[in-house]
XYZ file of C-alpha atoms in Angstrom:
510
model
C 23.963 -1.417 3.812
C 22.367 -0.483 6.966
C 18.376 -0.573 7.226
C 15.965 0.507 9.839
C 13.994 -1.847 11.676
C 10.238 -0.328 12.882
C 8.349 -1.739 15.027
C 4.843 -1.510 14.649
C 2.648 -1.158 17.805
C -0.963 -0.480 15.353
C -0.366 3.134 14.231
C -2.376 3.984 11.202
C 1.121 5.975 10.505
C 3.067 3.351 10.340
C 3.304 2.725 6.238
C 4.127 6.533 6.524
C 7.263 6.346 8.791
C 8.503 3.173 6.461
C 7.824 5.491 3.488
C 9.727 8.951 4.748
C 12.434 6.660 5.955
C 13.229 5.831 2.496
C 12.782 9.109 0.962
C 15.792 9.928 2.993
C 17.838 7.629 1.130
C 17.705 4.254 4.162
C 15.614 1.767 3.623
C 13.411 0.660 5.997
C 10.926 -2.692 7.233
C 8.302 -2.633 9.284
C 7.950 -5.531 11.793
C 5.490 -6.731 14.429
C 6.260 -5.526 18.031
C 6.425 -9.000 18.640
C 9.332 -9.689 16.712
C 12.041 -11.472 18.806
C 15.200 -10.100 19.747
C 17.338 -12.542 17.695
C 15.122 -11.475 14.692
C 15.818 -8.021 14.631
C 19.443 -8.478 15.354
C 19.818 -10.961 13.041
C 18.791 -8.182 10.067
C 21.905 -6.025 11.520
C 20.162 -3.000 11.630
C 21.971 0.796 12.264
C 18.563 2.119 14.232
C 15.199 1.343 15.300
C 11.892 2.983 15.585
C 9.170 2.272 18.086
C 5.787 3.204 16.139
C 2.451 5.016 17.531
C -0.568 2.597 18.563
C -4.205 3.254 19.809
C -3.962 1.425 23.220
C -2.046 2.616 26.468
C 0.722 1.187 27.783
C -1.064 0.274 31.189
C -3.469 -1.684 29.452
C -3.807 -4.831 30.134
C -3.407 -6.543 26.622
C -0.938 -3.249 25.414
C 1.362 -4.570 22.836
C 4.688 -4.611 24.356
C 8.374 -5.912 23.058
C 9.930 -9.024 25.037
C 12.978 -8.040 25.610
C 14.771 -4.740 27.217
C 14.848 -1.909 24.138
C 18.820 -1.306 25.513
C 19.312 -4.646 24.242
C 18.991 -3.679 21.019
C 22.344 -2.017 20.695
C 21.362 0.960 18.300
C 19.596 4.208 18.720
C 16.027 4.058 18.750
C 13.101 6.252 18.555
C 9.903 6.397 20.002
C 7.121 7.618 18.678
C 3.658 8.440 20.560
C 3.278 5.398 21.610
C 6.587 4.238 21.190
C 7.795 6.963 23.628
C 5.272 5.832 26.102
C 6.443 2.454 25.811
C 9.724 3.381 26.313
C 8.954 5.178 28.975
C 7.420 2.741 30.968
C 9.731 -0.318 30.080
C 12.824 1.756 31.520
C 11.234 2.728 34.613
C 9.236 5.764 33.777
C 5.229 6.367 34.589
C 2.619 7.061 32.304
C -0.792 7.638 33.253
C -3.615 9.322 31.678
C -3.807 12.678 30.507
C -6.106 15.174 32.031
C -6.206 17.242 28.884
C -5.954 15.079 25.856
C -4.120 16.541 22.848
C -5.414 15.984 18.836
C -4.092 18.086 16.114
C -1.915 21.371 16.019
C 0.967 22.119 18.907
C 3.927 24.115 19.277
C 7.042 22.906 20.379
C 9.219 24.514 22.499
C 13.076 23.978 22.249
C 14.704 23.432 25.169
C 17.750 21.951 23.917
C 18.552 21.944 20.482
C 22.003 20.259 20.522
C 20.240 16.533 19.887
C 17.641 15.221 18.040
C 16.255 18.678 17.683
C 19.282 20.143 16.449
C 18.126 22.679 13.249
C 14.355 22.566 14.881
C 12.632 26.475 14.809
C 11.692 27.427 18.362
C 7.498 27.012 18.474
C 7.495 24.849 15.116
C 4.398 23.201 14.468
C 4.003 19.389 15.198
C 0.965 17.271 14.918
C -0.527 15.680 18.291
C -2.148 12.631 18.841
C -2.675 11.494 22.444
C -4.527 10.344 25.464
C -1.646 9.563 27.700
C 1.290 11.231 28.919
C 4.514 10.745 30.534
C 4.122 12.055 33.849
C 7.949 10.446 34.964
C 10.732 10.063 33.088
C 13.038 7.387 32.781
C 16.362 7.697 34.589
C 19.186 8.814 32.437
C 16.750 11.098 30.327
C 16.379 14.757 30.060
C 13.481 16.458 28.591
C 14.175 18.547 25.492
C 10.913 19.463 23.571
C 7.723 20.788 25.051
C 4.192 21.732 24.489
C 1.547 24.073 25.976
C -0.012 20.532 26.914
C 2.946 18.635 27.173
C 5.892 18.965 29.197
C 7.424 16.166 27.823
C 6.894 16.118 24.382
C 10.571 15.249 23.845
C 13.018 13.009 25.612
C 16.261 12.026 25.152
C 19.602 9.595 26.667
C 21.827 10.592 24.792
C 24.600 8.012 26.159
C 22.216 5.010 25.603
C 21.485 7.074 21.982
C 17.163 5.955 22.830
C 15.082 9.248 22.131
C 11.199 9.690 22.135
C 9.438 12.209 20.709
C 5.016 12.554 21.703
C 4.025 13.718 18.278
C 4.387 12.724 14.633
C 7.268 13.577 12.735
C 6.091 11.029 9.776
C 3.275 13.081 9.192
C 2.938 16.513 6.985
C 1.275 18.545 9.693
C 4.430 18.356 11.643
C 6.100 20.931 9.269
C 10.048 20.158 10.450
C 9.144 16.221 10.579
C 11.458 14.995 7.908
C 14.471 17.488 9.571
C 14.026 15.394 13.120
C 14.111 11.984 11.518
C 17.465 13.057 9.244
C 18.686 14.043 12.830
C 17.833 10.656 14.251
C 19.215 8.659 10.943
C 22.297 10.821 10.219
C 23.445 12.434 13.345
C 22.456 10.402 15.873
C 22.614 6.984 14.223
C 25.300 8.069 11.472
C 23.270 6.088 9.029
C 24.397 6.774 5.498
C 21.818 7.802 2.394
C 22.776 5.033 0.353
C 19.173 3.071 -0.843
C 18.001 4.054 -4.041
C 16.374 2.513 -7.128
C 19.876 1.709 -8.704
C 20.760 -0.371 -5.669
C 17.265 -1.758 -5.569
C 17.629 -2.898 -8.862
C 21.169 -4.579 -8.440
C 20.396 -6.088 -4.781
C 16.958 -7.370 -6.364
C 18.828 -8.925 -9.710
C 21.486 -10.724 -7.707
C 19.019 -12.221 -5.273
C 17.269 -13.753 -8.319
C 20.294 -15.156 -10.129
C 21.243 -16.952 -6.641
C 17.941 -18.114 -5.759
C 16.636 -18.884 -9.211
C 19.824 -20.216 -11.102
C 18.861 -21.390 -14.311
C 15.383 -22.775 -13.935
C 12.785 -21.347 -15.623
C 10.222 -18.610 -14.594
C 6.605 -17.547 -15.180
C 5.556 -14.254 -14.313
C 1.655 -13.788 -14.548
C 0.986 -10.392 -16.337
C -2.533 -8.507 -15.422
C -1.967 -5.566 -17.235
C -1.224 -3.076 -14.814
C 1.875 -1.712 -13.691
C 3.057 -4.022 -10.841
C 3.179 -6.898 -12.681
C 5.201 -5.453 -15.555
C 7.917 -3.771 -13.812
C 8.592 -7.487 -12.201
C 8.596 -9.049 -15.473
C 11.302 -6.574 -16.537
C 13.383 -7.017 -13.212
C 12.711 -10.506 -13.149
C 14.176 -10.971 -17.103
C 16.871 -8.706 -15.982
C 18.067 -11.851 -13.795
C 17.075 -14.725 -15.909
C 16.710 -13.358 -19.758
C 15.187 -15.716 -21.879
C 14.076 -18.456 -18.927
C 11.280 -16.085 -18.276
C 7.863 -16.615 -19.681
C 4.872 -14.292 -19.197
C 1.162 -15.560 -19.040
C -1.349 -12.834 -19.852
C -4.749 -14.376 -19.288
C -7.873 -12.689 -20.104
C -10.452 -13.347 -17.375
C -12.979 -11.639 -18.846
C -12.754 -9.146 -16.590
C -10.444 -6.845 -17.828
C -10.971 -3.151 -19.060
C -12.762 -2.397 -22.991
C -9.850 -3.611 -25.212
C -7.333 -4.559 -23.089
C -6.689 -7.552 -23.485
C -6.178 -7.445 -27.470
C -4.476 -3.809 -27.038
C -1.942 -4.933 -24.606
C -1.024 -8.498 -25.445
C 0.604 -6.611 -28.297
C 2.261 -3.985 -26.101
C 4.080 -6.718 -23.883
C 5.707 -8.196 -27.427
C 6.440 -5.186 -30.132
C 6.689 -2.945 -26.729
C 8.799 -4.958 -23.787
C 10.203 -7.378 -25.723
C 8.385 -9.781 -23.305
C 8.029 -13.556 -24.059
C 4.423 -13.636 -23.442
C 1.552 -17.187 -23.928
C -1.932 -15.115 -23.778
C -4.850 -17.125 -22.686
C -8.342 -16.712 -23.092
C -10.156 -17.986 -20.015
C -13.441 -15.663 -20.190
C -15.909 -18.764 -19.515
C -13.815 -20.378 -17.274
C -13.791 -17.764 -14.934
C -17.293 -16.490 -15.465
C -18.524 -20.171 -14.843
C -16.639 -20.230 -11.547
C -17.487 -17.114 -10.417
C -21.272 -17.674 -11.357
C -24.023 -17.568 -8.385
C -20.873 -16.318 -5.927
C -21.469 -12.978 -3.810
C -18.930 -13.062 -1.473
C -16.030 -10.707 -2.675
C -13.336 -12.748 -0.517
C -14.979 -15.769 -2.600
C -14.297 -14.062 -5.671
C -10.749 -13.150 -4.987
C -9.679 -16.479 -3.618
C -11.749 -18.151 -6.663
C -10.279 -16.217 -9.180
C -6.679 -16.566 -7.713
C -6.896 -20.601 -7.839
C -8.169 -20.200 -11.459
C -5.043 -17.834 -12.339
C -2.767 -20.586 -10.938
C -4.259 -23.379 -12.849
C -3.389 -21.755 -15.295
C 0.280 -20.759 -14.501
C 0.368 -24.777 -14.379
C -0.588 -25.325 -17.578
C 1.758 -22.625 -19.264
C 4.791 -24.034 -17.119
C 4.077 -27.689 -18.536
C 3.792 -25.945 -21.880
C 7.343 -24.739 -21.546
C 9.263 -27.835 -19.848
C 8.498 -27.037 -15.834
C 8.958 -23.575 -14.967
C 9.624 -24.051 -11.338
C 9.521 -20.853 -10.119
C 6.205 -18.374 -10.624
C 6.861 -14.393 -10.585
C 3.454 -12.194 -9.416
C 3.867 -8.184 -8.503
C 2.656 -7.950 -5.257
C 3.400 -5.252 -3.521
C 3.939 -3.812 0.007
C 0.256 -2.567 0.624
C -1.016 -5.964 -0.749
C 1.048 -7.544 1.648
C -0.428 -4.936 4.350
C -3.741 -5.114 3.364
C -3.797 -9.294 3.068
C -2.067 -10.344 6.250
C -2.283 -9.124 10.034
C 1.595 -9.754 9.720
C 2.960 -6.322 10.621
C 1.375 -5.669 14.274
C -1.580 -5.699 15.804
C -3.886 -4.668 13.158
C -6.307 -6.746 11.166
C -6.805 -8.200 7.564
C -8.901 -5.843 5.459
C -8.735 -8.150 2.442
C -7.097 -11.094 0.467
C -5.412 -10.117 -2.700
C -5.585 -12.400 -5.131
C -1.906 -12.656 -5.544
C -1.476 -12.796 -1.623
C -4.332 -14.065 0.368
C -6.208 -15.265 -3.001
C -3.402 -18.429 -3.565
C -3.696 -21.742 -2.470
C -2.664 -23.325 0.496
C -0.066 -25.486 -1.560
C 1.144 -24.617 -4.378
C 3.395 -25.757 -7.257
C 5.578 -22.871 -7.728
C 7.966 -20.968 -5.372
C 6.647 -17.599 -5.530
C 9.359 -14.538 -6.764
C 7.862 -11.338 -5.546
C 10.808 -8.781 -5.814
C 8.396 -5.904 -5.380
C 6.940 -6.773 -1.817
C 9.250 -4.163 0.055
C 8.078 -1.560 -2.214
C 5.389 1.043 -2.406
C 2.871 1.946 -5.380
C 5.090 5.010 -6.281
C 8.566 3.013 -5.197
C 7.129 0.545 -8.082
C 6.395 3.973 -10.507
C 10.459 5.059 -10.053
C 11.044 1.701 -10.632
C 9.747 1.295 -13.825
C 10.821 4.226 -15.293
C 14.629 3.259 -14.301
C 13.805 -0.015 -16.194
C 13.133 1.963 -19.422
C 8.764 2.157 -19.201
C 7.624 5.088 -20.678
C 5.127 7.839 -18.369
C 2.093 6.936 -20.042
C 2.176 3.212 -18.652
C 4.074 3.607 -15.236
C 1.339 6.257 -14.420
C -2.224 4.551 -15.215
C -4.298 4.255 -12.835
C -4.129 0.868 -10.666
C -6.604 -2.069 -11.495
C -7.518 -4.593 -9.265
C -5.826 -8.048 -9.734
C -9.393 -9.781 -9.454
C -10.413 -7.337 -12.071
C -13.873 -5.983 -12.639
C -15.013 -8.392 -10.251
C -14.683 -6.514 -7.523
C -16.388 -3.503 -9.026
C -19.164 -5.681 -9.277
C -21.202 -5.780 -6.029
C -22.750 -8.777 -6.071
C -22.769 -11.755 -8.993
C -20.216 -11.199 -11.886
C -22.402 -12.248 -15.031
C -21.406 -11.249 -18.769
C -24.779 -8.424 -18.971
C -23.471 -7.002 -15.855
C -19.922 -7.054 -17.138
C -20.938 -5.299 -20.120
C -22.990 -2.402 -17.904
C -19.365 -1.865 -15.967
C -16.973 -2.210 -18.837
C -18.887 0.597 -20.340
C -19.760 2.502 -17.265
C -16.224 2.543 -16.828
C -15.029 3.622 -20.290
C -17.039 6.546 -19.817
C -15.160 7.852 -16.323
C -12.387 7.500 -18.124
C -12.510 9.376 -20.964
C -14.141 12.006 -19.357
C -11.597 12.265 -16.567
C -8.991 12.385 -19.237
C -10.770 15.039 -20.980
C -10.865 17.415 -18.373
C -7.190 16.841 -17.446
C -7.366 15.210 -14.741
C -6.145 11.586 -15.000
C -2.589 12.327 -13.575
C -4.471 14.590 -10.950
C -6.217 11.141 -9.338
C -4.955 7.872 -7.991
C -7.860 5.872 -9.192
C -11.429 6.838 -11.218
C -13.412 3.794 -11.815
C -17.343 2.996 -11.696
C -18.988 0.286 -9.499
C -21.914 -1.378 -10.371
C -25.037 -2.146 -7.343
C -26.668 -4.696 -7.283
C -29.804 -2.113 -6.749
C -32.231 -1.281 -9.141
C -34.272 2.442 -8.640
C -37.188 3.624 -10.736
C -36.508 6.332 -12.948
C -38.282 8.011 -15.936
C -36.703 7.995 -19.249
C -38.858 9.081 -22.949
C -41.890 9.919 -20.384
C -41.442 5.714 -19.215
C -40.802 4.259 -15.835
C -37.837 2.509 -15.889
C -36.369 0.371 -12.939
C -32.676 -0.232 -13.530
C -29.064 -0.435 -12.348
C -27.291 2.499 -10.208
C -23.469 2.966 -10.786
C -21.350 4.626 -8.803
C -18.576 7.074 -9.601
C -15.108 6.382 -7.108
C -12.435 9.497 -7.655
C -10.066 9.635 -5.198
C -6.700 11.395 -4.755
C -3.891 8.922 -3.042
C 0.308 9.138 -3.124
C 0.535 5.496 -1.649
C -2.816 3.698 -1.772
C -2.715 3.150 2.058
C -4.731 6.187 2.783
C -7.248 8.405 0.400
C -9.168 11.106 0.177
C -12.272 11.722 -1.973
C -11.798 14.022 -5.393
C -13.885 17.126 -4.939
C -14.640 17.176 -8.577
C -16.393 19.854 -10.387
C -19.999 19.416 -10.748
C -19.663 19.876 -13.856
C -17.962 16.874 -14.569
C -20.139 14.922 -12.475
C -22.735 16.065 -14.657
C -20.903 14.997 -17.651
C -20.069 11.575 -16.397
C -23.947 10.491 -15.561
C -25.512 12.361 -18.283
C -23.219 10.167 -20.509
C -23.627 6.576 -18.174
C -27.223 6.737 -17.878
C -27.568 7.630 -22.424
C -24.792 5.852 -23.325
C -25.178 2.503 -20.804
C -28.183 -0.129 -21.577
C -29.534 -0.732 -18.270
C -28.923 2.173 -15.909
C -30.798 5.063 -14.547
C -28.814 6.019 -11.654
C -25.987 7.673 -11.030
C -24.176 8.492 -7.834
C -20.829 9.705 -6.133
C -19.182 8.116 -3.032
C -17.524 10.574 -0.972
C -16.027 8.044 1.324
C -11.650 8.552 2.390
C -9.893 5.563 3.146
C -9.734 5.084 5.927
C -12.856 4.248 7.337
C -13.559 2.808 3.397
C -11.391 0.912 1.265
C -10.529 2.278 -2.356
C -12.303 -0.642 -4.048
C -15.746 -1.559 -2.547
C -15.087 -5.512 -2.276
C-alpha cells in the first residue's frame, strides 16, 4: 500500500496535513526536510508533500532538501512554503511581498482541468504569507489566483509537481480536503485503502515477526493509550503478554483500586499491580523541575517493568502507548522545530535500557487511537475519557509533589469533574483538570484571614491534542466549580481560570 511522504519545513500545520491525509483513506508520515533521498525512496511512496515553514527561502539558514524534488519520481505538492521552495529550487524567484497576506482570500480559477478540478470559482482559502513568487519555474503555468496573489497556484503537469500559496489542510480553506483528493486520487492515482482494519492487521503481523514467541510487558497507566496497545499487542502474542499497572501515587481518586479490576473481569488482561506510592513520592521529594519529574518518574516506571519481567521468566520485549504527538512533542525529529517536553514514555526513558520498546501506536493520533479501540471491542465510556498525563498528577503540581499537596489536587480535581459531567459537558471537552500553585493568597473565610493554596481550573476544547483552544464555559459553572474547591478542599482559598490556547501554552502546565 502506497503512503505519502511529507516533508516538514516547521509549519505549525504540519500534524494537520498528516491528519487530513489519512482521513482520505492514505496514510501518511511526516519527515524532516532533511531526510535523504535514499530515505524517502526507500519507503516507496505514491506522492509527496512539501509543508509550510516560517522562514523564506532566501534566507540564509532556510531549510532546504538536498537533492533535486524531480528526483523524487512522484507528484508532489507544495505548500506555502513548500511552493516557494519549489519555486526557487527549479529556477523560479521569490522575493518579498510588498503586501503581505494573513487570513481570508478568494481564489480565482483559471484552469480547472488539474489540481483544481471541482474547485468553485472565488472559493475561500486561508492565507499565510510574507513572500511571493514573483517568477515561475519553467515548465509551469499558473492556475489559481488571488486579489494579492497572482500566483497562488502552479502547476507542471508533465513532471506531475504542483504548488499551491495557501492552506488546503486547514478548515478556513472551505474546498481544502477537495484539492488534496485531487492531488492523491487524480493526480497521483493513489488508492483509499488505509483504515483501522488494515491498521490492525499490518500492526499484528509486524508483532508476530518481530516479537516471535518471547514474552511481553506492556505498562498500563490507566488511560486510553496504553490499553488499546495492550489489546493489539495480545492480539499478536496472547498469553506471552503481561501488563504492569503500578500505582505511583499519583493517579486520579480511586483509580487505581477501580481499574486494576477493570483490566481483569473487563479486558481479560493478565495484569501484576504494584503499589509504588513511597517510592515515587521519595524520589520525587525536594524536585521542582517538571522535566526532572518526568524523566524521574519514567526511570522509576522501568525499574519496575524489570522487576515484573524477572517475575515472569525475562520478558524481553516492553510494550508502552506512546503516541504520535508524544513523539512530536518529545523529539525535534520531524523538522526544524523544537522539543516542548519529554514524555515519560519517550524522552522520560533511560539512555539504555533492558527492553526493546513495542510502540504500535506511534503513527497514530489521539482520535486514530479512539477508532482504534473501539474496533478492538472498548466500550465509549473508556475510549472517550479524558487524557491523563503519563507522569500523572505530578505535573499538575507546580512545584514539589508531596502527599498534602497530592491530596489538595486529587480532590480539587474530583470536583472539575463531576461538575463538568453534571452539566453535560465531559464529551464536549478534550481535557478538564485542576492545577495546583505553588502560591499562597490571603483570603477571608468565617470572618478569618486565611493564606492558602490557589488552584486553577484548565478546560479546553481539542480534536488532536496538537493545538487547543480555551472552553468558554458558563459562569455559572465556574461559579460552581470554586464555590465547591475552595468548601470542599482543606487548604485553598483561590480559585482561578486559565484562558491560555495551545499554542503559545501547552495543555498541561509542566
Amino acid at each position: 500500500m502506497k503512503k505519502v511522504v511529507i516533508l516538514d519545513f516547521g509549519s505549525q500545520y504540519t500534524q494537520l496535513i498528516a491528519r487530513k491525509i489519512r482521513e482520505l483513506g492514505v496514510f501518511s508520515e511526516i519527515y524532516p526536510f532533511f531526510a535523504e533521498l535514499s530515505e524517502i525512496k526507500k519507503e516507496d511512496p505514491g506522492a509527496v508533500i512539501l509543508s509550510g515553514g516560517p522562514q523564506s527561502v532566501y534566507d540564509r539558514n532556510a531549510p532546504k532538501s538536498s537533492f533535486d524534488i524531480k528526483e523524487l519520481g512522484v507528484p508532489v505538492l507544495g505548500i506555502c512554503y513548500g511552493l516557494q521552495f519549489m519555486s526557487d529550487s527549479l529556477g523560479g524567484r521569490v522575493v518579498s511581498s510588498p503586501k503581505r497576506e494573513y487570513g481570508f482570500a478568494s481564489l480565482e480559477i483559471k484552469n480547472g482541468d488539474g489540481l483544481l478540478e471541482g474547485i468553485d470559482n472565488q472559493s475561500q482559502v486561508w492565507m499565510s504569507h510574507g513572500d511571493q513568487v514573483l517568477k515561475i519555474p519553467p515548465g509551469f503555468t499558473v492556475t489559481g489566483v488571488t486579489e494579492n496573489c497572482d500566483k497562488a497556484v502552479i502547476e507542471n503537469t508533465k513532471d506531475k509537481l504542483f504548488g499551491v500559496q495557501f492552506h488546503p489542510e486547514v478548515i478556513h480553506t472551505h474546498q481544502g480536503q477537495k484539492i488534496l483528493s485531487n492531488f492523491l486520487f487524480k493526480i497521483s492515482e493513489m488508492k483509499p485503502k488505509w483504515n483501522m482494519g488494515f491498521f490492525i492487521d499490518k500492526k499484528v503481523q509486524d508483532m508476530r515477526e518481530s516479537i516471535g514467541n518471547q514474552k511481553v510487558i506492556c505498562g498500563l497507566s490507566g488511560g486510553v493509550d496504553s490499553l488499546v496497545t495492550s489489546l493489539l499487542v495480545k492480539k499478536a502474542v496472547g498469553k506471552n503478554l503481561t501488563c504492569v499497572f503500578v500505582n505511583n501515587g499519583l493517579l486520579r481518586k480511586g483509580q487505581y483500586k477501580n481499574l486494576s479490576h477493570k483490566f481483569r473481569k473487563e479486558f481479560k488482561l493478565e495484569v501484576a499491580a504494584v503499589d509504588a506510592t513511597d517510592i515515587f513520592l521519595e524520589k520525587l521529594k525536594g524536585v521542582i523541575p517538571p522535566e526532572e519529574k518526568r524523566k524521574i518518574i519514567g526511570r522509576e516506571f522501568i525499574k519496575i517493568f524489570e522487576e515484573e519481567a524477572e517475575k515472569i521468566g525475562g520478558a524481553k520485549f516492553l510494550a508502552q502507548g506512546t503516541i504520535y504527538p508524544d513523539v512530536i512533542e518529545s523529539n525535534p525529529v520531524t523538522g526544524p522545530s523544537s522539543s516542548i517536553k519529554s514524555h515519560h514514555n519517550v524522552g522520560g526513558l533511560p539512555e539504555k535500557l533492558s527492553f526493546k520498546l513495542v510502540e504500535p501506536l506511534k503513527e497514530l493520533f489521539k482520535d486514530e487511537v479512539r477508532k482504534l479501540g473501539i474496533k478492538l471491542g472498548v466500550k465509549g465510556d473508556f475510549i472517550y475519557q479524558h487524557p491523563f498525563p503519563g507522569p500523572g498528577l505530578a505535573v499538575r503540581i507546580v512545584g514539589e509533589v508531596t502527599k498534602d499537596r497530592l491530596k489538595t489536587i486529587r480532590d480539587a480535581d474530583a470536583v472539575v469533574i463531576d461538575e463538568v459531567r453534571k452539566a453535560g459537558l465531559y464529551n464536549d471537552l478534550w481535557q478538564a483538570f485542576a492545577v495546583l500553585l505553588p502560591v499562597k493568597s490571603v483570603g477571608v473565610m468565617g470572618d478569618k484571614r486565611t493564606y492558602q493554596w490557589v488552584v486553577v481550573v484548565r478546560l479546553v476544547q481539542s480534536v488532536d491534542g496538537m493545538t487547543a483552544g480555551w472552553f468558554q464555559a458558563d459562569p455559572s459553572l465556574l461559579s460552581r466549580i470554586s464555590t465547591r474547591i475552595v468548601n470542599e478542599v482543606e487548604g485553598v482559598n483561590r480559585v482561578v481560570y486559565d484562558i491560555t490556547s495551545k499554542p503559545p501554552g501547552t495543555i498541561e502546565w509542566e
